[in-house]
mmCIF file of C-alpha atoms and ligand atoms in Angstrom:
data_model
loop_
_atom_site.group_PDB
_atom_site.id
_atom_site.type_symbol
_atom_site.label_atom_id
_atom_site.label_comp_id
_atom_site.label_asym_id
_atom_site.label_seq_id
_atom_site.Cartn_x
_atom_site.Cartn_y
_atom_site.Cartn_z
ATOM 1 C CA MET Y 1 104.512 -36.133 25.229
ATOM 2 C CA ALA Y 2 101.305 -36.096 27.191
ATOM 3 C CA VAL Y 3 101.782 -33.883 30.214
ATOM 4 C CA PHE Y 4 98.105 -32.935 30.169
ATOM 5 C CA ASP Y 5 95.514 -35.684 30.336
ATOM 6 C CA GLU Y 6 92.163 -35.112 28.664
ATOM 7 C CA SER Y 7 90.497 -33.637 31.727
ATOM 8 C CA MET Y 8 93.323 -31.112 32.177
ATOM 9 C CA LYS Y 9 93.031 -30.127 28.509
ATOM 10 C CA MET Y 10 89.292 -29.639 28.997
ATOM 11 C CA ASP Y 11 89.886 -27.538 32.123
ATOM 12 C CA VAL Y 12 92.063 -25.053 30.230
ATOM 13 C CA LEU Y 13 89.462 -24.645 27.495
ATOM 14 C CA LYS Y 14 86.645 -24.391 30.034
ATOM 15 C CA ASP Y 15 88.473 -21.635 31.921
ATOM 16 C CA LEU Y 16 89.193 -19.678 28.736
ATOM 17 C CA ILE Y 17 85.550 -19.887 27.627
ATOM 18 C CA SER Y 18 84.411 -18.642 31.053
ATOM 19 C CA PHE Y 19 86.275 -15.329 30.606
ATOM 20 C CA LYS Y 20 83.857 -12.957 28.878
ATOM 21 C CA THR Y 21 86.373 -11.409 26.512
ATOM 22 C CA VAL Y 22 83.605 -10.014 24.298
ATOM 23 C CA ASN Y 23 85.272 -7.414 22.073
ATOM 24 C CA GLY Y 24 87.520 -6.485 25.014
ATOM 25 C CA HIS Y 25 88.526 -7.458 28.580
ATOM 26 C CA GLU Y 26 91.238 -9.815 27.250
ATOM 27 C CA LYS Y 27 93.650 -9.251 30.144
ATOM 28 C CA VAL Y 28 91.859 -11.653 32.493
ATOM 29 C CA ALA Y 29 92.490 -14.470 29.981
ATOM 30 C CA ALA Y 30 96.090 -13.334 29.426
ATOM 31 C CA ASP Y 31 96.763 -13.224 33.202
ATOM 32 C CA TYR Y 32 95.397 -16.752 33.510
ATOM 33 C CA LEU Y 33 97.732 -17.992 30.770
ATOM 34 C CA VAL Y 34 100.759 -16.251 32.303
ATOM 35 C CA ASP Y 35 100.050 -18.209 35.523
ATOM 36 C CA LEU Y 36 99.574 -21.453 33.637
ATOM 37 C CA PHE Y 37 102.857 -21.027 31.719
ATOM 38 C CA ASP Y 38 104.608 -20.042 34.933
ATOM 39 C CA ARG Y 39 103.690 -23.377 36.530
ATOM 40 C CA TYR Y 40 105.756 -25.078 33.815
ATOM 41 C CA GLY Y 41 108.682 -22.691 33.912
ATOM 42 C CA ILE Y 42 107.764 -20.729 30.799
ATOM 43 C CA SER Y 43 107.886 -16.998 31.218
ATOM 44 C CA ALA Y 44 105.095 -15.230 29.361
ATOM 45 C CA LYS Y 45 104.810 -11.454 29.207
ATOM 46 C CA LEU Y 46 101.911 -9.092 28.841
ATOM 47 C CA LEU Y 47 102.445 -6.386 26.241
ATOM 48 C CA ASN Y 48 100.645 -3.195 25.252
ATOM 49 C CA VAL Y 49 98.614 -3.233 28.459
ATOM 50 C CA ALA Y 50 95.860 -0.614 28.423
ATOM 51 C CA GLY Y 51 93.175 -0.970 31.082
ATOM 52 C CA ASP Y 52 91.849 -4.518 30.885
ATOM 53 C CA ARG Y 53 93.275 -5.181 27.428
ATOM 54 C CA CYS Y 54 96.692 -6.535 26.369
ATOM 55 C CA ASN Y 55 98.706 -8.822 24.116
ATOM 56 C CA LEU Y 56 100.766 -11.756 25.379
ATOM 57 C CA VAL Y 57 104.077 -13.173 24.183
ATOM 58 C CA ALA Y 58 105.648 -16.453 25.327
ATOM 59 C CA GLU Y 59 108.542 -18.505 24.009
ATOM 60 C CA ILE Y 60 110.051 -21.961 24.328
ATOM 61 C CA GLY Y 61 113.395 -23.087 22.916
ATOM 62 C CA SER Y 62 116.103 -20.651 21.904
ATOM 63 C CA GLY Y 63 117.672 -18.946 18.933
ATOM 64 C CA ALA Y 64 116.857 -19.256 15.242
ATOM 65 C CA PRO Y 65 114.825 -20.342 13.430
ATOM 66 C CA ILE Y 66 111.621 -19.037 14.985
ATOM 67 C CA LEU Y 67 108.130 -20.376 14.325
ATOM 68 C CA GLY Y 68 105.271 -18.075 15.305
ATOM 69 C CA PHE Y 69 101.945 -19.298 16.667
ATOM 70 C CA THR Y 70 99.241 -16.665 16.833
ATOM 71 C CA GLY Y 71 95.666 -16.357 18.029
ATOM 72 C CA HIS Y 72 93.310 -13.777 19.482
ATOM 73 C CA LEU Y 73 91.828 -13.647 22.972
ATOM 74 C CA ASP Y 74 88.651 -11.708 22.161
ATOM 75 C CA VAL Y 75 85.365 -13.232 21.029
ATOM 76 C CA VAL Y 76 82.300 -11.753 19.398
ATOM 77 C CA ASP Y 77 79.100 -11.080 21.307
ATOM 78 C CA ALA Y 78 76.924 -14.110 22.112
ATOM 79 C CA GLY Y 79 73.972 -12.398 20.435
ATOM 80 C CA ASP Y 80 70.429 -13.516 21.266
ATOM 81 C CA LEU Y 81 70.801 -15.805 24.309
ATOM 82 C CA GLY Y 82 67.406 -17.321 23.512
ATOM 83 C CA LEU Y 83 68.955 -18.988 20.473
ATOM 84 C CA TRP Y 84 71.569 -20.802 22.566
ATOM 85 C CA LYS Y 85 70.850 -24.277 23.942
ATOM 86 C CA SER Y 86 73.397 -23.714 26.730
ATOM 87 C CA ASP Y 87 75.163 -20.859 28.523
ATOM 88 C CA PRO Y 88 77.638 -19.513 25.931
ATOM 89 C CA PHE Y 89 80.243 -18.792 28.613
ATOM 90 C CA SER Y 90 80.092 -22.205 30.226
ATOM 91 C CA LEU Y 91 81.739 -24.921 28.134
ATOM 92 C CA THR Y 92 79.099 -27.592 27.548
ATOM 93 C CA GLU Y 93 79.697 -31.077 26.175
ATOM 94 C CA SER Y 94 77.158 -33.278 24.443
ATOM 95 C CA ASP Y 95 77.948 -36.431 22.428
ATOM 96 C CA GLY Y 96 81.586 -35.526 21.931
ATOM 97 C CA VAL Y 97 80.769 -32.011 20.758
ATOM 98 C CA LEU Y 98 81.708 -28.901 22.736
ATOM 99 C CA TYR Y 99 79.562 -25.753 22.796
ATOM 100 C CA GLY Y 100 80.381 -22.211 23.871
ATOM 101 C CA ARG Y 101 81.151 -18.720 22.574
ATOM 102 C CA GLY Y 102 84.657 -18.807 21.147
ATOM 103 C CA VAL Y 103 85.014 -22.579 21.282
ATOM 104 C CA ALA Y 104 85.796 -22.486 17.544
ATOM 105 C CA ASP Y 105 86.798 -18.837 17.101
ATOM 106 C CA MET Y 106 89.228 -19.274 18.679
ATOM 107 C CA LYS Y 107 89.765 -20.279 22.282
ATOM 108 C CA ALA Y 108 90.318 -23.929 21.381
ATOM 109 C CA GLY Y 109 93.053 -22.756 19.004
ATOM 110 C CA VAL Y 110 94.609 -20.647 21.776
ATOM 111 C CA ALA Y 111 94.371 -23.500 24.320
ATOM 112 C CA ALA Y 112 95.876 -25.932 21.800
ATOM 113 C CA PHE Y 113 98.881 -23.632 21.185
ATOM 114 C CA VAL Y 114 99.447 -23.136 24.923
ATOM 115 C CA ILE Y 115 99.205 -26.828 25.837
ATOM 116 C CA ALA Y 116 101.320 -27.830 22.833
ATOM 117 C CA MET Y 117 104.081 -25.454 23.995
ATOM 118 C CA ILE Y 118 103.976 -26.691 27.598
ATOM 119 C CA GLU Y 119 104.149 -30.312 26.470
ATOM 120 C CA LEU Y 120 107.032 -29.577 24.107
ATOM 121 C CA LYS Y 121 108.918 -27.779 26.831
ATOM 122 C CA GLU Y 122 108.381 -30.659 29.291
ATOM 123 C CA ALA Y 123 109.754 -33.045 26.647
ATOM 124 C CA GLY Y 124 112.870 -30.916 26.216
ATOM 125 C CA LEU Y 125 111.749 -29.687 22.784
ATOM 126 C CA PRO Y 126 112.344 -28.002 20.452
ATOM 127 C CA GLN Y 127 116.013 -28.953 20.327
ATOM 128 C CA VAL Y 128 116.503 -26.454 17.518
ATOM 129 C CA GLY Y 129 115.034 -22.965 17.379
ATOM 130 C CA THR Y 130 112.195 -21.189 19.125
ATOM 131 C CA VAL Y 131 108.412 -21.292 19.189
ATOM 132 C CA ARG Y 132 107.019 -17.804 19.826
ATOM 133 C CA LEU Y 133 103.376 -17.464 20.828
ATOM 134 C CA LEU Y 134 101.720 -14.131 20.053
ATOM 135 C CA LEU Y 135 98.234 -13.735 21.526
ATOM 136 C CA THR Y 136 96.366 -10.591 20.617
ATOM 137 C CA PHE Y 137 93.491 -8.428 21.760
ATOM 138 C CA GLY Y 138 90.865 -6.872 19.527
ATOM 139 C CA GLU Y 139 91.098 -9.127 16.478
ATOM 140 C CA GLU Y 140 87.357 -9.113 15.895
ATOM 141 C CA ILE Y 141 87.156 -5.331 15.691
ATOM 142 C CA GLY Y 142 89.997 -3.336 14.166
ATOM 143 C CA GLU Y 143 92.936 -5.725 14.721
ATOM 144 C CA GLU Y 144 94.684 -3.208 16.983
ATOM 145 C CA GLY Y 145 96.400 -5.903 19.030
ATOM 146 C CA SER Y 146 98.234 -7.435 16.088
ATOM 147 C CA ALA Y 147 99.084 -3.970 14.758
ATOM 148 C CA ALA Y 148 100.866 -3.327 18.087
ATOM 149 C CA VAL Y 149 102.633 -6.714 17.917
ATOM 150 C CA ALA Y 150 103.921 -5.863 14.437
ATOM 151 C CA ALA Y 151 104.923 -2.328 15.492
ATOM 152 C CA ASP Y 152 106.893 -3.780 18.421
ATOM 153 C CA GLY Y 153 108.977 -5.758 15.898
ATOM 154 C CA LEU Y 154 107.916 -9.135 17.273
ATOM 155 C CA MET Y 155 107.402 -10.544 13.767
ATOM 156 C CA ASP Y 156 110.703 -9.247 12.331
ATOM 157 C CA ASP Y 157 112.714 -12.385 13.115
ATOM 158 C CA VAL Y 158 109.883 -14.924 12.783
ATOM 159 C CA ASP Y 159 110.558 -17.445 9.981
ATOM 160 C CA GLY Y 160 107.041 -18.850 9.618
ATOM 161 C CA LEU Y 161 103.600 -18.206 11.093
ATOM 162 C CA VAL Y 162 100.655 -20.427 12.014
ATOM 163 C CA VAL Y 163 97.362 -18.616 12.659
ATOM 164 C CA GLY Y 164 95.083 -20.879 14.712
ATOM 165 C CA GLU Y 165 91.767 -19.510 13.382
ATOM 166 C CA PRO Y 166 89.129 -22.190 12.789
ATOM 167 C CA THR Y 167 89.656 -24.061 9.516
ATOM 168 C CA GLY Y 168 89.204 -27.628 10.721
ATOM 169 C CA PHE Y 169 91.425 -29.982 8.768
ATOM 170 C CA ASN Y 170 91.834 -27.537 5.938
ATOM 171 C CA ILE Y 171 94.612 -25.081 5.348
ATOM 172 C CA ALA Y 172 94.289 -21.468 4.270
ATOM 173 C CA TYR Y 173 97.429 -19.938 2.801
ATOM 174 C CA SER Y 174 96.366 -16.450 1.781
ATOM 175 C CA GLN Y 175 93.580 -14.021 2.495
ATOM 176 C CA LYS Y 176 91.840 -11.105 0.902
ATOM 177 C CA GLY Y 177 92.198 -7.648 2.358
ATOM 178 C CA SER Y 178 89.303 -5.754 3.892
ATOM 179 C CA MET Y 179 88.280 -2.102 3.943
ATOM 180 C CA ASP Y 180 85.484 -0.439 5.886
ATOM 181 C CA ILE Y 181 84.612 2.940 4.410
ATOM 182 C CA LYS Y 182 82.148 5.569 5.524
ATOM 183 C CA PHE Y 183 80.696 8.126 3.111
ATOM 184 C CA SER Y 184 79.068 11.329 4.352
ATOM 185 C CA SER Y 185 76.994 13.603 2.181
ATOM 186 C CA LYS Y 186 75.979 17.075 3.335
ATOM 187 C CA GLY Y 187 73.017 19.004 1.938
ATOM 188 C CA LYS Y 188 70.676 21.784 2.955
ATOM 189 C CA ALA Y 189 67.300 21.182 4.572
ATOM 190 C CA ALA Y 190 64.146 22.685 3.082
ATOM 191 C CA HIS Y 191 60.461 21.944 2.877
ATOM 192 C CA SER Y 192 59.927 19.097 0.415
ATOM 193 C CA SER Y 193 57.492 21.267 -1.599
ATOM 194 C CA MET Y 194 60.338 23.740 -2.296
ATOM 195 C CA PRO Y 195 63.451 21.656 -2.953
ATOM 196 C CA GLN Y 196 65.072 24.567 -4.832
ATOM 197 C CA LEU Y 197 65.633 26.233 -1.432
ATOM 198 C CA GLY Y 198 67.688 23.297 -0.187
ATOM 199 C CA PHE Y 199 70.032 20.608 -1.427
ATOM 200 C CA ASN Y 200 69.169 16.910 -1.210
ATOM 201 C CA ALA Y 201 72.058 15.064 0.477
ATOM 202 C CA ILE Y 202 70.723 11.640 -0.497
ATOM 203 C CA ASP Y 203 70.583 12.137 -4.291
ATOM 204 C CA PRO Y 204 74.304 12.416 -5.094
ATOM 205 C CA LEU Y 205 75.235 9.772 -2.524
ATOM 206 C CA MET Y 206 72.778 7.297 -4.038
ATOM 207 C CA ASN Y 207 74.104 8.001 -7.527
ATOM 208 C CA LEU Y 208 77.690 7.672 -6.410
ATOM 209 C CA LEU Y 209 77.053 4.331 -4.687
ATOM 210 C CA THR Y 210 75.219 2.981 -7.732
ATOM 211 C CA GLU Y 211 78.075 4.024 -9.974
ATOM 212 C CA ALA Y 212 80.624 2.502 -7.564
ATOM 213 C CA ASN Y 213 78.718 -0.801 -7.556
ATOM 214 C CA GLY Y 214 78.963 -0.819 -11.335
ATOM 215 C CA VAL Y 215 82.663 0.048 -11.430
ATOM 216 C CA PHE Y 216 83.826 -2.388 -8.774
ATOM 217 C CA ARG Y 217 81.600 -5.315 -9.655
ATOM 218 C CA SER Y 218 82.231 -5.355 -13.390
ATOM 219 C CA HIS Y 219 86.006 -4.857 -13.422
ATOM 220 C CA GLU Y 220 88.190 -7.588 -14.872
ATOM 221 C CA LYS Y 221 90.977 -7.608 -12.334
ATOM 222 C CA ALA Y 222 90.746 -10.777 -10.325
ATOM 223 C CA MET Y 223 93.407 -12.989 -8.867
ATOM 224 C CA ASP Y 224 93.385 -16.632 -9.944
ATOM 225 C CA SER Y 225 93.855 -17.942 -6.457
ATOM 226 C CA MET Y 226 91.788 -15.385 -4.523
ATOM 227 C CA GLY Y 227 88.986 -14.645 -6.940
ATOM 228 C CA PRO Y 228 87.503 -11.210 -7.544
ATOM 229 C CA LEU Y 229 87.326 -8.076 -5.492
ATOM 230 C CA ILE Y 230 84.083 -7.879 -3.506
ATOM 231 C CA PHE Y 231 82.322 -4.535 -3.051
ATOM 232 C CA ASN Y 232 79.137 -3.978 -1.032
ATOM 233 C CA VAL Y 233 77.212 -1.052 0.382
ATOM 234 C CA THR Y 234 76.285 -2.434 3.791
ATOM 235 C CA THR Y 235 74.515 0.401 5.647
ATOM 236 C CA ILE Y 236 72.695 3.517 4.522
ATOM 237 C CA ASN Y 237 71.072 6.311 6.502
ATOM 238 C CA GLY Y 238 69.767 9.741 5.655
ATOM 239 C CA GLY Y 239 67.077 12.296 6.274
ATOM 240 C CA THR Y 240 64.853 12.687 9.296
ATOM 241 C CA GLN Y 241 61.366 13.329 8.034
ATOM 242 C CA VAL Y 242 59.336 12.354 5.001
ATOM 243 C CA ASN Y 243 58.404 15.912 4.007
ATOM 244 C CA SER Y 244 61.850 17.504 4.451
ATOM 245 C CA ILE Y 245 64.707 17.670 1.983
ATOM 246 C CA PRO Y 246 67.491 15.752 3.774
ATOM 247 C CA ASP Y 247 70.569 17.724 4.763
ATOM 248 C CA ASP Y 248 72.554 14.670 5.749
ATOM 249 C CA ALA Y 249 73.147 11.143 4.439
ATOM 250 C CA GLU Y 250 75.671 8.447 5.264
ATOM 251 C CA ALA Y 251 76.570 5.069 3.888
ATOM 252 C CA GLU Y 252 79.061 2.385 4.793
ATOM 253 C CA VAL Y 253 80.820 0.106 2.371
ATOM 254 C CA ASN Y 254 82.884 -3.040 2.888
ATOM 255 C CA VAL Y 255 85.403 -4.038 0.246
ATOM 256 C CA ARG Y 256 87.342 -7.326 0.112
ATOM 257 C CA THR Y 257 90.512 -6.620 -1.811
ATOM 258 C CA VAL Y 258 92.950 -8.768 -3.803
ATOM 259 C CA PRO Y 259 96.579 -7.992 -4.739
ATOM 260 C CA GLU Y 260 95.597 -7.185 -8.358
ATOM 261 C CA PHE Y 261 93.114 -4.602 -7.106
ATOM 262 C CA ASP Y 262 94.457 -3.474 -3.785
ATOM 263 C CA ASN Y 263 93.432 -0.991 -1.106
ATOM 264 C CA GLU Y 264 95.419 1.887 -2.665
ATOM 265 C CA GLN Y 265 93.720 1.463 -6.035
ATOM 266 C CA ILE Y 266 90.299 1.371 -4.382
ATOM 267 C CA LYS Y 267 91.077 4.573 -2.490
ATOM 268 C CA ASP Y 268 92.247 6.318 -5.676
ATOM 269 C CA LEU Y 269 89.173 5.283 -7.659
ATOM 270 C CA LEU Y 270 86.821 6.305 -4.856
ATOM 271 C CA SER Y 271 88.561 9.689 -4.573
ATOM 272 C CA GLU Y 272 88.041 10.241 -8.300
ATOM 273 C CA LEU Y 273 84.361 9.325 -8.050
ATOM 274 C CA VAL Y 274 83.803 11.600 -5.057
ATOM 275 C CA GLU Y 275 85.627 14.419 -6.816
ATOM 276 C CA LYS Y 276 83.387 14.002 -9.870
ATOM 277 C CA TYR Y 277 80.206 14.342 -7.801
ATOM 278 C CA ASN Y 278 81.596 17.229 -5.766
ATOM 279 C CA GLN Y 279 82.424 19.052 -9.032
ATOM 280 C CA GLN Y 280 78.714 18.775 -9.789
ATOM 281 C CA GLY Y 281 77.759 20.455 -6.509
ATOM 282 C CA ALA Y 282 77.701 17.590 -4.009
ATOM 283 C CA HIS Y 283 79.463 17.721 -0.622
ATOM 284 C CA ILE Y 284 80.598 14.165 -0.182
ATOM 285 C CA SER Y 285 83.572 12.938 1.826
ATOM 286 C CA PHE Y 286 84.766 9.497 2.833
ATOM 287 C CA GLU Y 287 86.983 7.986 5.470
ATOM 288 C CA MET Y 288 88.418 4.536 6.020
ATOM 289 C CA PHE Y 289 87.866 3.040 9.458
ATOM 290 C CA MET Y 290 89.477 -0.261 8.563
ATOM 291 C CA ASP Y 291 92.130 -0.680 5.928
ATOM 292 C CA GLU Y 292 93.839 -4.090 5.905
ATOM 293 C CA GLY Y 293 95.645 -5.244 2.783
ATOM 294 C CA PRO Y 294 95.499 -8.737 1.257
ATOM 295 C CA VAL Y 295 98.053 -11.359 2.330
ATOM 296 C CA ALA Y 296 99.264 -13.065 -0.826
ATOM 297 C CA SER Y 297 101.356 -15.984 0.247
ATOM 298 C CA THR Y 298 101.700 -18.729 -2.363
ATOM 299 C CA LYS Y 299 100.380 -22.236 -2.052
ATOM 300 C CA ASP Y 300 103.957 -23.492 -2.418
ATOM 301 C CA ASN Y 301 105.142 -22.295 0.937
ATOM 302 C CA GLN Y 302 106.840 -24.789 3.188
ATOM 303 C CA LEU Y 303 104.277 -24.714 6.003
ATOM 304 C CA VAL Y 304 101.437 -25.646 3.632
ATOM 305 C CA GLU Y 305 103.326 -28.711 2.523
ATOM 306 C CA LEU Y 306 104.256 -29.788 6.042
ATOM 307 C CA ALA Y 307 100.810 -29.156 7.557
ATOM 308 C CA GLN Y 308 99.151 -31.043 4.720
ATOM 309 C CA GLU Y 309 101.323 -34.083 5.359
ATOM 310 C CA LEU Y 310 100.827 -33.959 9.133
ATOM 311 C CA MET Y 311 97.038 -33.425 9.020
ATOM 312 C CA LYS Y 312 96.193 -36.397 6.828
ATOM 313 C CA PRO Y 313 96.229 -39.092 9.525
ATOM 314 C CA TYR Y 314 93.718 -37.110 11.627
ATOM 315 C CA ILE Y 315 91.004 -36.823 9.005
ATOM 316 C CA LYS Y 316 88.208 -39.274 9.715
ATOM 317 C CA GLY Y 317 84.865 -39.750 7.998
ATOM 318 C CA ASP Y 318 82.739 -38.994 11.050
ATOM 319 C CA VAL Y 319 80.177 -36.216 10.653
ATOM 320 C CA ALA Y 320 80.381 -34.834 14.194
ATOM 321 C CA TYR Y 321 84.112 -34.609 13.806
ATOM 322 C CA LEU Y 322 84.226 -33.057 10.383
ATOM 323 C CA ASN Y 323 84.948 -29.565 9.420
ATOM 324 C CA ASP Y 324 82.078 -28.135 7.442
ATOM 325 C CA LEU Y 325 83.938 -25.563 5.435
ATOM 326 C CA PHE Y 326 82.024 -27.170 2.629
ATOM 327 C CA LYS Y 327 78.288 -26.725 3.146
ATOM 328 C CA ASP Y 328 77.926 -29.844 1.035
ATOM 329 C CA ILE Y 329 78.229 -32.462 3.736
ATOM 330 C CA GLN Y 330 78.221 -35.377 1.256
ATOM 331 C CA LYS Y 331 81.168 -33.984 -0.595
ATOM 332 C CA THR Y 332 82.946 -33.257 2.687
ATOM 333 C CA LEU Y 333 82.347 -36.852 3.792
ATOM 334 C CA GLN Y 334 83.713 -38.231 0.544
ATOM 335 C CA MET Y 335 86.792 -36.073 0.862
ATOM 336 C CA ALA Y 336 87.295 -37.162 4.453
ATOM 337 C CA LYS Y 337 86.989 -40.837 3.535
ATOM 338 C CA LYS Y 338 89.717 -40.358 0.977
ATOM 339 C CA GLY Y 339 91.808 -38.492 3.543
ATOM 340 C CA ASP Y 340 91.707 -35.290 1.478
ATOM 341 C CA LEU Y 341 91.855 -31.822 2.847
ATOM 342 C CA LEU Y 342 91.197 -28.462 1.298
ATOM 343 C CA ILE Y 343 93.806 -25.856 0.655
ATOM 344 C CA VAL Y 344 91.918 -22.607 0.411
ATOM 345 C CA VAL Y 345 92.056 -18.847 0.490
ATOM 346 C CA SER Y 346 90.753 -17.638 3.842
ATOM 347 C CA PRO Y 347 87.384 -15.963 3.239
ATOM 348 C CA GLY Y 348 87.813 -13.568 6.148
ATOM 349 C CA ILE Y 349 90.735 -11.536 7.385
ATOM 350 C CA THR Y 350 92.864 -12.525 10.366
ATOM 351 C CA ASP Y 351 95.664 -10.904 12.358
ATOM 352 C CA ALA Y 352 97.936 -12.009 9.496
ATOM 353 C CA SER Y 353 96.926 -8.761 7.764
ATOM 354 C CA ASN Y 354 99.241 -7.025 10.213
ATOM 355 C CA LEU Y 355 101.649 -9.840 11.050
ATOM 356 C CA VAL Y 356 102.514 -11.023 7.536
ATOM 357 C CA LYS Y 357 102.585 -7.534 6.037
ATOM 358 C CA ASN Y 358 105.686 -6.938 3.909
ATOM 359 C CA LYS Y 359 106.852 -10.560 3.969
ATOM 360 C CA ARG Y 360 108.025 -12.263 0.775
ATOM 361 C CA ALA Y 361 105.468 -14.110 -1.402
ATOM 362 C CA ASP Y 362 106.596 -17.591 -0.395
ATOM 363 C CA TYR Y 363 106.801 -16.700 3.299
ATOM 364 C CA PRO Y 364 105.733 -19.789 5.252
ATOM 365 C CA PHE Y 365 102.275 -18.859 6.466
ATOM 366 C CA ILE Y 366 99.124 -20.877 7.112
ATOM 367 C CA VAL Y 367 95.801 -20.501 8.838
ATOM 368 C CA ALA Y 368 94.957 -23.833 10.462
ATOM 369 C CA GLY Y 369 93.065 -24.371 13.674
ATOM 370 C CA PRO Y 370 90.340 -26.391 15.363
ATOM 371 C CA GLY Y 371 86.860 -25.293 14.324
ATOM 372 C CA ASN Y 372 84.363 -24.927 11.541
ATOM 373 C CA LEU Y 373 81.853 -22.463 10.157
ATOM 374 C CA SER Y 374 79.874 -22.162 13.421
ATOM 375 C CA GLN Y 375 82.009 -19.178 14.436
ATOM 376 C CA HIS Y 376 80.068 -16.011 15.352
ATOM 377 C CA ALA Y 377 76.775 -17.999 15.391
ATOM 378 C CA PRO Y 378 74.645 -19.193 18.321
ATOM 379 C CA ASN Y 379 75.585 -22.686 19.586
ATOM 380 C CA GLU Y 380 79.138 -22.319 18.283
ATOM 381 C CA TYR Y 381 80.615 -25.819 18.481
ATOM 382 C CA LEU Y 382 83.688 -27.963 18.068
ATOM 383 C CA ALA Y 383 84.261 -31.724 18.017
ATOM 384 C CA LYS Y 384 86.197 -32.461 21.202
ATOM 385 C CA GLN Y 385 88.531 -34.841 19.400
ATOM 386 C CA MET Y 386 89.515 -32.121 16.942
ATOM 387 C CA TYR Y 387 90.669 -29.939 19.843
ATOM 388 C CA PHE Y 388 92.836 -32.777 21.195
ATOM 389 C CA ASP Y 389 94.181 -33.553 17.717
ATOM 390 C CA PHE Y 390 95.320 -29.979 17.131
ATOM 391 C CA ILE Y 391 97.345 -30.062 20.362
ATOM 392 C CA ASP Y 392 99.341 -32.968 18.904
ATOM 393 C CA LEU Y 393 99.411 -31.505 15.439
ATOM 394 C CA TYR Y 394 100.880 -28.171 16.562
ATOM 395 C CA GLN Y 395 103.660 -29.992 18.418
ATOM 396 C CA LYS Y 396 104.631 -32.015 15.357
ATOM 397 C CA LEU Y 397 104.386 -28.964 13.143
ATOM 398 C CA ALA Y 398 106.692 -26.940 15.409
ATOM 399 C CA VAL Y 399 109.370 -29.596 15.792
ATOM 400 C CA GLN Y 400 109.457 -30.532 12.118
ATOM 401 C CA PHE Y 401 109.371 -26.964 10.812
ATOM 402 C CA LEU Y 402 112.212 -25.893 13.100
ATOM 403 C CA GLU Y 403 114.347 -28.919 12.257
ATOM 404 C CA LYS Y 404 113.961 -28.308 8.523
ATOM 405 C CA ASN Y 405 114.903 -24.627 8.662
HETATM 406 ZN ZN1 ZN F 1 88.874 -15.402 14.840
#
């Protein structure tokens, strides 16, 4: 099915990396892909266009069943350029390894989906059903793009979803939820020698956060497959001067939720805590600026099984090629030699928070894409062969999933 030779596959990835879609500006990449699809007779559409941001939808095949492929077009900031050995926005190859911002998270995944669809189409496939590609903006901050995709009903008739976030040859089948919460405490300023004339905004906030740490870290509700809820105060600010009673304090908290202890329960418990401190004279409020629920698909879904079977032949015991989801490289090597792969709970959230919302527990859903744990770090990398392998893998996955449904 090779319509693209290796240099053409590299060109697509190189072009995508060159677009600086850092937390925005995704439309330039989407426009490029619309043109590319157009050259092969596939009509792709931009959706939710606002300024230089948008989503993209493209389909091959027709009718039911429908398999969804999804990825995001934004990347995180390159950070300190001094830490990079090459220009992050110029795809660089060395010893079979590719470097660049987004090469793992997740422009290789996006390129692999796009090329897989073009090659399928050129081969007259799929003979049954449809492959629908949903590319989103803003995944890294706020997941607005996928929220719009879901609101437009584009997931309503999709029978299974593959998220191409970097897992290497591992499969994630569920993910925790995530909440970003900001607490504000108001007080009254006074000279620090006469605190009775003011009200210290830091005191009750500090006590509340300490109590919340205790409550959320010692609870017994955990999910077997996903592990415990995770609760952390991640920023704290307050006061302006060492000899003034602070009239203002703020803190931010990130919570990783599980179905047994979900976002609603966290909100209720936090409201009770805040209420308790406010009864005692504090003026504390909180707001959620991200609120994504857990996705609790079971390990027994059909896509897990199929992807597991199809991935096995690609796993090779070569360090440069390996996924390093396991920090323990020896163990990873042993697993690779045996042809094993990991089936895991995704540690982070993905667009699936919006796209797989309200689907049944055994809804066919996996996260599987070219990459490793170098995402978001300087010198983000990917074994070139893994990129090529995922192009083939996605084609097999699409054809076999659609024929079986
Ligand atoms: Zn990502």
